[in-house]
Amino acid sequence: MDLALNHPDWGYYHTRDPFGAAGDFVTAPEVSQVFGELIGLWLAAAWQQMGQPTPFRLVELGPGRGQLMADLVRATAMVPGFLAAADIHLIETSERLRARQRTQLPDLAVSWHDELETVPKGPFFLIANEFVDALPAHQLIRTETDWAERLVTSDDHGRLTFTQGEAPVMLVDMVENAPVCEPGEIAEISPAREVLAKRMGERIHGDGGVAVIIDYGAWVDHITGDTLQAVRDHRPVDPLCMPGEVDLTTQVDFKRLGEAAAKGGAHVFGPVPQGTFLRTLGIEVRTASLLAKADEGQRRNLREALFRLTDASAMGEAFKVMILGQPGAPPPPGFGAPSLQGGQPSR
Ligand code: SAH
């Protein structure tokens, strides 16, 4: 998964612009400008609530085409002091997509990083939309007595195929407390995602700020099974068919992600369905004000975008929003008590 997505010469994100109608898949910021605008205003409200720390790091993980950040910046220009205090950091490994982000954000001072670690210390306000699902995952298969790891090999014709082998102890340790399951069942785990969540938790605990993590997935108590999916040209395809030419993701296990962040010291809020979150942020009101100024074609697009982002049959339920916040700070706008307390994961 890691090689197919991130190899510098032939990896998926390094060789193409996969987004939008002409690409392989459409993400929320590509559906509508309203998505990035509302997230920007929410972050600005969280920043005000925290006493307007200045300067702060405005961080995005995996900005794709840079659409969300462009919409966020435009919408928050009216919030006094916010952009002046923001020091923008984008985490992106693809040179090709970095160039695309540069053209999308022409007049801004922006720094790029390969990973979160190099973003300078200080309070951060972070957004990650459809980033976590692209970080590589492992699959462990339950056997009669233990766990094996699902691996990829090539068959006699040189085609990629699944096989299984001995599971590394480090991975088996991660499923030590997994709910009971039958031989043959698959548990997906992602050390890369958990390391990232823990680091975010540590930084928020130490320096303050919030992180907004949006992705498809759920908070579940059972093991997830095989969720590896490949998409090309807006259609599901065999994940092994064309490595480097198809998008690969697995569902985000928000429970494990939240527990890792709490271990790092952050409070965890939600996850809540994306539709609920966007309605709380006023997506209907914002859409209505755009509809008032729109022509017939634009009106159709706006209504369709609202539906796609919020309806349960589209992205509204499958996508979830989880917030990480600093213990001791008031709950972030629109949230009540944390679902996990920093430092003492309890569920
Ligand atoms: N957030 C964007 C794009 C999501 S696609 C949107 O919503 O439209 C995933 C993005 O993460 C791409 O920009 C990809 O190049 C980047 N990416 C994937 N794996 C990465 C990694 N390990 N480190 C840094 N960036 C990564």
CSV table of N, CA and C in Angstrom, one decimal, residues 5 25 33 39 41 58 78 90 95 114 145 157 169 175 207 266 268 270 272 275 281 333 337:
chain,number,residue,atom,x,y,z
A,5,LEU,N,1.3,3.8,-3.3
A,5,LEU,CA,0.8,5.2,-3.2
A,5,LEU,C,2.0,6.2,-3.2
A,25,PHE,N,-11.3,10.1,-8.2
A,25,PHE,CA,-12.3,10.3,-7.2
A,25,PHE,C,-12.5,11.7,-6.8
A,33,GLN,N,-17.1,24.5,-2.5
A,33,GLN,CA,-16.3,25.5,-1.8
A,33,GLN,C,-16.8,25.7,-0.3
A,39,ILE,N,-15.2,24.8,7.4
A,39,ILE,CA,-14.1,24.3,8.3
A,39,ILE,C,-13.2,25.5,8.7
A,41,LEU,N,-14.1,28.6,9.1
A,41,LEU,CA,-14.8,29.5,10.1
A,41,LEU,C,-14.8,28.7,11.4
A,58,LEU,N,-1.1,26.9,11.2
A,58,LEU,CA,-2.3,26.4,10.5
A,58,LEU,C,-1.8,25.3,9.6
A,78,MET,N,-12.2,37.5,6.8
A,78,MET,CA,-13.0,38.5,7.5
A,78,MET,C,-12.9,38.3,9.0
A,90,LEU,N,2.0,22.9,5.1
A,90,LEU,CA,1.3,21.8,4.4
A,90,LEU,C,2.2,20.6,4.5
A,95,GLU,N,5.7,15.8,-5.0
A,95,GLU,CA,6.2,17.1,-5.6
A,95,GLU,C,5.1,17.6,-6.6
A,114,ASP,N,7.5,17.0,4.7
A,114,ASP,CA,7.2,15.6,4.4
A,114,ASP,C,6.4,15.0,5.5
A,145,THR,N,-4.9,-20.8,16.2
A,145,THR,CA,-4.1,-20.6,17.5
A,145,THR,C,-3.6,-19.2,17.6
A,157,HIS,N,2.6,-16.4,-13.1
A,157,HIS,CA,2.5,-15.5,-14.3
A,157,HIS,C,2.9,-14.1,-14.0
A,169,VAL,N,5.8,-9.7,15.6
A,169,VAL,CA,5.3,-9.7,17.0
A,169,VAL,C,4.7,-8.3,17.3
A,175,VAL,N,-3.1,-6.4,18.4
A,175,VAL,CA,-4.4,-7.0,18.4
A,175,VAL,C,-4.6,-7.9,19.6
A,207,ASP,N,1.3,22.1,23.5
A,207,ASP,CA,1.3,23.4,22.9
A,207,ASP,C,-0.1,24.0,22.7
A,266,ALA,N,-4.3,14.2,24.3
A,266,ALA,CA,-5.4,15.1,23.9
A,266,ALA,C,-6.8,14.5,24.3
A,268,VAL,N,-10.5,13.7,23.2
A,268,VAL,CA,-11.1,13.3,21.9
A,268,VAL,C,-12.6,13.6,21.9
A,270,GLY,N,-16.2,13.4,19.6
A,270,GLY,CA,-16.8,12.6,18.5
A,270,GLY,C,-16.2,11.3,18.4
A,272,VAL,N,-18.4,12.4,15.0
A,272,VAL,CA,-19.8,12.6,14.6
A,272,VAL,C,-19.9,12.5,13.1
A,275,GLY,N,-22.4,14.8,8.0
A,275,GLY,CA,-23.6,15.5,7.8
A,275,GLY,C,-24.0,16.3,9.0
A,281,LEU,N,-22.4,23.4,11.6
A,281,LEU,CA,-21.7,24.6,11.2
A,281,LEU,C,-22.5,25.5,10.3
A,333,PRO,N,-16.1,24.3,19.6
A,333,PRO,CA,-17.5,24.7,19.2
A,333,PRO,C,-18.3,23.5,18.7
A,337,ALA,N,-19.1,16.9,26.1
A,337,ALA,CA,-18.0,16.2,26.9
A,337,ALA,C,-17.2,15.4,25.9
